[in-house]
Tab-separated table of C-alpha atoms in Angstrom:
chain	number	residue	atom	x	y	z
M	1	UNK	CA	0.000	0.000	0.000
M	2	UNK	CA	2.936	2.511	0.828
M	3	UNK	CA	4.289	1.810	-2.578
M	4	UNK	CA	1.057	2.190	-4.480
M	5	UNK	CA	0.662	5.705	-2.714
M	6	UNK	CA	4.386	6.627	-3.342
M	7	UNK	CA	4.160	5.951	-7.038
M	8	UNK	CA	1.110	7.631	-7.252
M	9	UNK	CA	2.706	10.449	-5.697
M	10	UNK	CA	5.557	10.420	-7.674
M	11	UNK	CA	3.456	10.165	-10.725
M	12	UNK	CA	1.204	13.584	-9.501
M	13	UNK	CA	4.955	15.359	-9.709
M	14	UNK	CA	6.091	13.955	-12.898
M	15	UNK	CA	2.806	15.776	-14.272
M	16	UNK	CA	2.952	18.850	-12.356
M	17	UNK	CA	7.017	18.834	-13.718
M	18	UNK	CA	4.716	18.719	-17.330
M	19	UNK	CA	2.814	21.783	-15.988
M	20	UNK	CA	5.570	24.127	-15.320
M	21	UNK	CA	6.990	23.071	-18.383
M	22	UNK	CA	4.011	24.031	-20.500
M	23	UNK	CA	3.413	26.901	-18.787
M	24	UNK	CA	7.136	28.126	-19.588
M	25	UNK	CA	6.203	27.658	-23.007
M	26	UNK	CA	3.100	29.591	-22.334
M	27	UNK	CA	4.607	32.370	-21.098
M	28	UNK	CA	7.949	33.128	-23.751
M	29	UNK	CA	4.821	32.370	-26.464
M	30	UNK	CA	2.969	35.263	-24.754
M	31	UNK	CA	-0.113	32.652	-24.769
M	32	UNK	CA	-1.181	33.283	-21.193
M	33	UNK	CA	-3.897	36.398	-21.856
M	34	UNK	CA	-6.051	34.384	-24.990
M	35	UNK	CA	-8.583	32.499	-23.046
M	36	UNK	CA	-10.249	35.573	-21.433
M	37	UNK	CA	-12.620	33.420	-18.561
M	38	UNK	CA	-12.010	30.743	-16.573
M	39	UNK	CA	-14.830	28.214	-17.226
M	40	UNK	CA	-14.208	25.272	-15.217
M	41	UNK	CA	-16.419	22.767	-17.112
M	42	UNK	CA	-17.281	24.284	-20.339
M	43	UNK	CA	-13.599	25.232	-20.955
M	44	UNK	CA	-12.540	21.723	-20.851
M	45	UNK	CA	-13.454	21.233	-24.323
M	46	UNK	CA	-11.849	23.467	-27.041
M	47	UNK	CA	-13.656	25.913	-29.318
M	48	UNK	CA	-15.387	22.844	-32.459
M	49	UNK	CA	-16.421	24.989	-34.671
M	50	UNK	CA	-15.837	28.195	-36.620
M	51	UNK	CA	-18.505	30.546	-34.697
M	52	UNK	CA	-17.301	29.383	-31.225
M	53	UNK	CA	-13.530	30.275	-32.815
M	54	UNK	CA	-15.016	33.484	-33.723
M	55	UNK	CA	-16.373	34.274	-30.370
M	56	UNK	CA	-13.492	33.365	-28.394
M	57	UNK	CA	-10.895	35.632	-31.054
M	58	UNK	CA	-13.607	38.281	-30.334
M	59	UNK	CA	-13.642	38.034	-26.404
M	60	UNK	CA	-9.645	38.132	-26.667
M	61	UNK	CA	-9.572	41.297	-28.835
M	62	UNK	CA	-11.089	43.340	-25.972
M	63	UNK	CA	-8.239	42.492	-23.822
M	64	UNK	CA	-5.344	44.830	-23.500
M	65	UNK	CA	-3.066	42.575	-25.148
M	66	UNK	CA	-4.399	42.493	-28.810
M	67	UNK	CA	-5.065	46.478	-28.150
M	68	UNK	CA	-1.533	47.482	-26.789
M	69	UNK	CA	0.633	44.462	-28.927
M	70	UNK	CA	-1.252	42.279	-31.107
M	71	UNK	CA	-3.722	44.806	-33.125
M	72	UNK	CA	-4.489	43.104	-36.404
M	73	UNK	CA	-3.371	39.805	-35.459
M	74	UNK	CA	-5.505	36.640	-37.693
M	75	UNK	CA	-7.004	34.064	-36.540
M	76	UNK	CA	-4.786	31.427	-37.325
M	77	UNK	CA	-2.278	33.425	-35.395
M	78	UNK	CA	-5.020	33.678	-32.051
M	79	UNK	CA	-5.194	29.734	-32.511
M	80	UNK	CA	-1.764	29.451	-32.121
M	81	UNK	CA	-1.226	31.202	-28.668
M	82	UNK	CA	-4.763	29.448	-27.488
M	83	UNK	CA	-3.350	26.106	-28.199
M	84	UNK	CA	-0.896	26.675	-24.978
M	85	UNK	CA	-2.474	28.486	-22.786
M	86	UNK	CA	-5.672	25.218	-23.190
M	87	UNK	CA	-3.328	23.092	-23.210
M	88	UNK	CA	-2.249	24.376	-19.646
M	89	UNK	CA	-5.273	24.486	-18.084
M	90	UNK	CA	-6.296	20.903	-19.230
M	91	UNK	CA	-3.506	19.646	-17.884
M	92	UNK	CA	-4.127	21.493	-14.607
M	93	UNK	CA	-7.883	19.841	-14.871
M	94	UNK	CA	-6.296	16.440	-15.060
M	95	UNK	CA	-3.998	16.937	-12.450
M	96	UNK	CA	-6.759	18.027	-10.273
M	97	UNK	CA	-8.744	14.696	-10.888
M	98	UNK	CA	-5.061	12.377	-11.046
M	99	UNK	CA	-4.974	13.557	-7.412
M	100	UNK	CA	-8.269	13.445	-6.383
M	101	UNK	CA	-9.949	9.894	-7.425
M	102	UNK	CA	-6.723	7.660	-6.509
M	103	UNK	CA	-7.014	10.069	-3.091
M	104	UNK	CA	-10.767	9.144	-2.604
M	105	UNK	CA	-10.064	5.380	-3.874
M	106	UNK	CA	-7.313	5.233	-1.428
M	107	UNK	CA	-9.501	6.998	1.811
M	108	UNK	CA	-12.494	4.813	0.911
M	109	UNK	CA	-10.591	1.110	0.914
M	110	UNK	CA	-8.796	2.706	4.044
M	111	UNK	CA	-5.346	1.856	2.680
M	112	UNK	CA	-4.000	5.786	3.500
M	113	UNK	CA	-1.164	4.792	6.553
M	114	UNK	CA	-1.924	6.716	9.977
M	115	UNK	CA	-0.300	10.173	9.645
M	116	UNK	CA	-0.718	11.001	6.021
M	117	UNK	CA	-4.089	12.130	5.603
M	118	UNK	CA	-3.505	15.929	6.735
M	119	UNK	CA	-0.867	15.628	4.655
M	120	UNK	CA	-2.904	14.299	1.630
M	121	UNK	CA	-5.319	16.617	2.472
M	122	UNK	CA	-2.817	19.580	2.248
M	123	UNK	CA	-1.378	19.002	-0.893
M	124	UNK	CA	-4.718	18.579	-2.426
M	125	UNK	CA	-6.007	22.482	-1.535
M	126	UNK	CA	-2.480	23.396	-2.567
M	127	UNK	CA	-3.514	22.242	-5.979
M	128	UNK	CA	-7.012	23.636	-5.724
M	129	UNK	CA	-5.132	26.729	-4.152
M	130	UNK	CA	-3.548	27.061	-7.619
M	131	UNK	CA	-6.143	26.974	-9.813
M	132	UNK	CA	-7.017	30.735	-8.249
M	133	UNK	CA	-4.071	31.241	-8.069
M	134	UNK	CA	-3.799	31.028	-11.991
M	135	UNK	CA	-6.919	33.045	-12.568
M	136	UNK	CA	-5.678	35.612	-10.495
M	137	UNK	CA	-2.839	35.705	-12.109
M	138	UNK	CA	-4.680	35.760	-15.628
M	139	UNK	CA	-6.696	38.519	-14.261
M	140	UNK	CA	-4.098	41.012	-13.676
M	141	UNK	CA	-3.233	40.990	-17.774
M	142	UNK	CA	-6.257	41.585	-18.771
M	143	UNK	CA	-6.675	45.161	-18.337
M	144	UNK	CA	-3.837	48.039	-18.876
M	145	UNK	CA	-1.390	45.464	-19.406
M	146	UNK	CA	0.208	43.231	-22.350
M	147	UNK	CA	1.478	40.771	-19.687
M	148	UNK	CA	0.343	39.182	-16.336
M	149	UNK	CA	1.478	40.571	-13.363
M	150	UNK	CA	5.233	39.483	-12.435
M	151	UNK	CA	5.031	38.965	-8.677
M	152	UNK	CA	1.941	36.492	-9.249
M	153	UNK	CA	3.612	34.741	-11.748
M	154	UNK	CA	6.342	34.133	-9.018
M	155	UNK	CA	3.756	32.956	-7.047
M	156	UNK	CA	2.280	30.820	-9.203
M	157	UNK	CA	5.585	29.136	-9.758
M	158	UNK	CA	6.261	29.043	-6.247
M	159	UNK	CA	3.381	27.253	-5.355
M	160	UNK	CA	3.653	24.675	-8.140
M	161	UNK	CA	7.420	23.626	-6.901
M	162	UNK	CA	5.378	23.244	-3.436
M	163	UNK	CA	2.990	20.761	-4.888
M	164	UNK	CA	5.761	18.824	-6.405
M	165	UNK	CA	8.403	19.304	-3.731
M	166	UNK	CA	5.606	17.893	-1.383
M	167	UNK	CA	4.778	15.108	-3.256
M	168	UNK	CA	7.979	13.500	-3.684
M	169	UNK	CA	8.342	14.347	-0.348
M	170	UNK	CA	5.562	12.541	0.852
M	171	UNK	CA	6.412	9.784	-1.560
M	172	UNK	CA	9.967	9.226	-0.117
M	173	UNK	CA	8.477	8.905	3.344
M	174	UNK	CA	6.225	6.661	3.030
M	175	UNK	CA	8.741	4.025	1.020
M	176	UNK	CA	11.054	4.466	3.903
M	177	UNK	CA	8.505	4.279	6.318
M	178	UNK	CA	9.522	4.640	10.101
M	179	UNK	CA	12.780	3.340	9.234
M	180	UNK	CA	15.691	5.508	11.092
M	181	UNK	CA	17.941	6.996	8.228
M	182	UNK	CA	20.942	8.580	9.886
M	183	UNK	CA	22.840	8.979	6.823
M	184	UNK	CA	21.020	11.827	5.652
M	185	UNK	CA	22.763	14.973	5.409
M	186	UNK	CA	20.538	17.672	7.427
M	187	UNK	CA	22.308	20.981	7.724
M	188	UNK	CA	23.390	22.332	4.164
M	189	UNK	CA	19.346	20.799	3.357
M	190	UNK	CA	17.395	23.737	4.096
M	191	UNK	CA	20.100	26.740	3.707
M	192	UNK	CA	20.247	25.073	-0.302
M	193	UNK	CA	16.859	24.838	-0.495
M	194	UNK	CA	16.231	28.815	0.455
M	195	UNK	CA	18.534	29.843	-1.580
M	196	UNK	CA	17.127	27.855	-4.675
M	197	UNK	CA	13.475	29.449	-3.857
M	198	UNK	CA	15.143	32.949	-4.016
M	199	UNK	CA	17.022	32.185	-7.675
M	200	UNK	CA	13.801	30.461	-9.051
M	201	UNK	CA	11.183	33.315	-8.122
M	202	UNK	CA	13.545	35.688	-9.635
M	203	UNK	CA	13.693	33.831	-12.592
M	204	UNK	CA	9.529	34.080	-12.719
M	205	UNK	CA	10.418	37.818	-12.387
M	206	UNK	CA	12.731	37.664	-15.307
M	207	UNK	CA	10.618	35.825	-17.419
M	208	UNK	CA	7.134	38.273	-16.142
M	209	UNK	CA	9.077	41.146	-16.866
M	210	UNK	CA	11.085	39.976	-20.202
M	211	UNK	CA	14.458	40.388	-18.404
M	212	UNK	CA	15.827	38.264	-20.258
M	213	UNK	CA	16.144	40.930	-23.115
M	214	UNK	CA	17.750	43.999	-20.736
M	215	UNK	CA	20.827	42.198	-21.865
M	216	UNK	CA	21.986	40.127	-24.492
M	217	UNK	CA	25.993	39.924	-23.277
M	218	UNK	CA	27.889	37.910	-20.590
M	219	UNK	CA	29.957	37.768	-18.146
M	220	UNK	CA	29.534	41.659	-18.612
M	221	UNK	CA	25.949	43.334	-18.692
M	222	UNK	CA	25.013	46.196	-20.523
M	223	UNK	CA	29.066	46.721	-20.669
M	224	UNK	CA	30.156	46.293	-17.063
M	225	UNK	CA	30.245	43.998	-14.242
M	226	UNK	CA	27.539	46.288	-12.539
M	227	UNK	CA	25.417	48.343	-14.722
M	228	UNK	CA	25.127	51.770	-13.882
M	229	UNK	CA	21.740	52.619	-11.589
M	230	UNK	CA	20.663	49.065	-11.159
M	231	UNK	CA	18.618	48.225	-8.089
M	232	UNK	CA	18.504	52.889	-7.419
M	233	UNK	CA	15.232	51.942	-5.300
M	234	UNK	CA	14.459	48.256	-3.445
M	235	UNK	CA	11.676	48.118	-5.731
M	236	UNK	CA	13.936	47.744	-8.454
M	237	UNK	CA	14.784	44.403	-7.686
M	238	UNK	CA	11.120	43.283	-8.417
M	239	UNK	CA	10.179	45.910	-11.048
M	240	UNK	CA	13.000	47.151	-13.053
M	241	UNK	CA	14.069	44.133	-15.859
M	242	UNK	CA	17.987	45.835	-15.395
M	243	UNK	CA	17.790	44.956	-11.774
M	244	UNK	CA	15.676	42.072	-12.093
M	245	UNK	CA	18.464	39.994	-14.502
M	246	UNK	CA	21.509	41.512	-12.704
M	247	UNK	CA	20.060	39.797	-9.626
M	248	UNK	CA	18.729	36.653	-11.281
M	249	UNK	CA	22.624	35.953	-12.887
M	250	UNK	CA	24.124	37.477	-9.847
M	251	UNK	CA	22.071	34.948	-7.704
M	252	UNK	CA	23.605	31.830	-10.404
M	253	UNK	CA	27.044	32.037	-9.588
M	254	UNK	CA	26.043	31.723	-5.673
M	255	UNK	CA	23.891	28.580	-6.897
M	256	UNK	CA	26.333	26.924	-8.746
M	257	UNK	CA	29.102	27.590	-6.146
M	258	UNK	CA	26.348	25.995	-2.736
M	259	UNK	CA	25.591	23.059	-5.606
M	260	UNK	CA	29.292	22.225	-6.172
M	261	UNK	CA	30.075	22.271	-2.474
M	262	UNK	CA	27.331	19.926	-1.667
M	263	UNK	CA	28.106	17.637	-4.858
M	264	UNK	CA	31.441	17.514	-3.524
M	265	UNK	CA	30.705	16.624	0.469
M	266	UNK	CA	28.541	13.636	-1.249
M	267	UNK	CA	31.607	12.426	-3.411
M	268	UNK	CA	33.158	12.465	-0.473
M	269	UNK	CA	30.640	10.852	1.552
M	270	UNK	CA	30.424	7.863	-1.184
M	271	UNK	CA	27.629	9.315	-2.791
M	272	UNK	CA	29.229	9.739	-6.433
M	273	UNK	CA	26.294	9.041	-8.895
M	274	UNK	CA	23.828	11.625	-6.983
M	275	UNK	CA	27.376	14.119	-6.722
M	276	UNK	CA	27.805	13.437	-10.196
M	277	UNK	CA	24.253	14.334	-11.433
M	278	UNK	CA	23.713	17.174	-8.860
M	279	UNK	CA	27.214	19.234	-10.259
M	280	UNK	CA	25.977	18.117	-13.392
M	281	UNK	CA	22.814	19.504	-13.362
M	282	UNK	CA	23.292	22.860	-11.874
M	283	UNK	CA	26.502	23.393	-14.526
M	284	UNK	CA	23.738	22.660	-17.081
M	285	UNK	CA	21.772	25.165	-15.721
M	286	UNK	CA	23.977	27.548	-15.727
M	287	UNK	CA	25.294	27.176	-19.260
M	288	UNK	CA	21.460	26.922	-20.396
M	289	UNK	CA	21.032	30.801	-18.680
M	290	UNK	CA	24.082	32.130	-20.621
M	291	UNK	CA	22.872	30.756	-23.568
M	292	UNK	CA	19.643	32.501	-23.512
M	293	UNK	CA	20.919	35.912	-22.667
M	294	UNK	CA	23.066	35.934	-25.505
M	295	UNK	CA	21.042	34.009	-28.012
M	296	UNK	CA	18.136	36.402	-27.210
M	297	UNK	CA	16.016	34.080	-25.158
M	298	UNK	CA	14.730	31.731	-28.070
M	299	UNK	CA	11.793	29.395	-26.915
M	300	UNK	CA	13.556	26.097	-26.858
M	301	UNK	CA	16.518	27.084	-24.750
M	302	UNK	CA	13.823	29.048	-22.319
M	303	UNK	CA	11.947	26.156	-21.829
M	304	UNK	CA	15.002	23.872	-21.278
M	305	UNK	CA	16.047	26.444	-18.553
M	306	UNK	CA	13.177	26.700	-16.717
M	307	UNK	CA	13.398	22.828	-16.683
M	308	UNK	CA	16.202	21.997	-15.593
């Protein structure tokens, strides 16, 4: 029974993993702002036939967007960013009922180990905790603005790596059960895990607030090390897209560096495949964010990025 759970678990992250995915691709496609309502049951099914098409292009003209960017734009082009932006959503409908029948299936044959409902239970208004979240964060493009607002796309993101974190999480304790595990290293755990948080939300900055095209050079920005009048105010570090990637490729090197130390103490601590693919991993990273600064943040290294 802990097994079934745990791969269910593990299965729940592999498709929210899909979801910020698809939602990267949502965003650099500017997708996000064509499906104008949130319809929970009626939207499940795309538009079928030319006059639904037609009426969905229409609601999407009033928006902001196709006023302030996209005036003109066909309606071949309109299908194009709706494909994403549906696409995302469905897949957060079927990751709302993934969790929720195998949860109900599990509760009703009484196979859910003592401990773990409240846990169950948490992670499943997380997810329905996103949803809004989503919509709210729709919400803020559609008026006086060609792009959602930044800070709730970090929190959108944010609350995503929660689901997933949790579930593999979760997952992992319930495989080893109530099994002491004394080799597990505790104290560089939750020092690496803030400072990940920090780099990833201000990558969702970056990407809300097209950062990633304040500057196309590296290892010097704009010229110099420290271009001139970033972060003037503290608002800058959330508003202005100068400040914004300064801090988001500042924050990389300090990354890399806490990754490499920890890879190392688990070479030395016999550890060498998960040492291997951890340094491996966050040097991937890194090359992956030079690459789109100075190729000018093309779609498929974006996405790669904000997967790995």
């Amino acid at each position: 029974r802990h097994v079934a759970i745990a791969a269910w678990l593990f299965g729940i992250a592999g498709l929210v993993f899909a979801m910020v995915v698809v939602g990267g691709i949502t965003r650099l496609t500017e997708s996000g702002l064509s499906i104008t309502r949130w319809d929970v049951v009626s939207g499940t099914l795309p538009p079928l036939t030319d006059a639904e098409w037609q009426r969905q292009f229409a609601l999407y003209q009033q928006s902001s967007q196709y006023k302030m960017m996209n005036q003109g734009m066909s309606l071949a082009d309109f299908k194009g960013i709706f494909f994403w932006e549906y696409v995302h959503r469905l897949l957060g409908r079927l990751i709302g009922l993934a969790f929720a029948l195998p949860l109900a299936w599990f509760w009703l044959k009484r196979q859910i180990p003592a401990g773990y409902k409240p846990r169950l239970l948490a992670l499943f208004a997380l997810g329905g905790l996103q949803g809004a979240i989503g919509w709210w964060m729709v919400a803020s493009g559609l008026v006086d603005r060609t792009e959602v607002a930044p800070e709730r796309l970090a929190v959108h993101l944010s609350n995503a790596l929660i689901i997933m974190a949790g579930c593999i999480w979760t997952a992992l304790d319930l495989i080893d059960g109530d099994t002491p595990r004394h080799d597990r290293p505790r104290g560089w755990v939750w020092p690496l895990t803030l400072l990940l948080s920090m780099q990833i939300i201000w990558g969702a900055f970056t990407a809300g607030l097209r950062a990633g095209h304040a500057s196309d050079t590296w290892p010097l920005m704009l010229g110099e090390l420290v271009p001139a009048g970033v972060l003037a105010t503290a608002r800058d570090a959330i508003a202005d897209p100068v400040s914004v990637q300064f801090l988001h490729r500042s924050l990389a090197w300090l990354v890399a560096a806490a990754v490499l130390l920890v890879a190392w103490r688990l070479w030395r601590a016999g550890a060498g495949v998960r040492a291997l693919l951890l340094g491996g991993l966050v040097l991937t990273q890194f090359a992956l964010g030079v690459l789109v600064i100075i190729n000018h943040v093309p779609i498929p290294l974006g996405v790669a990025h904000q997967g790995v």
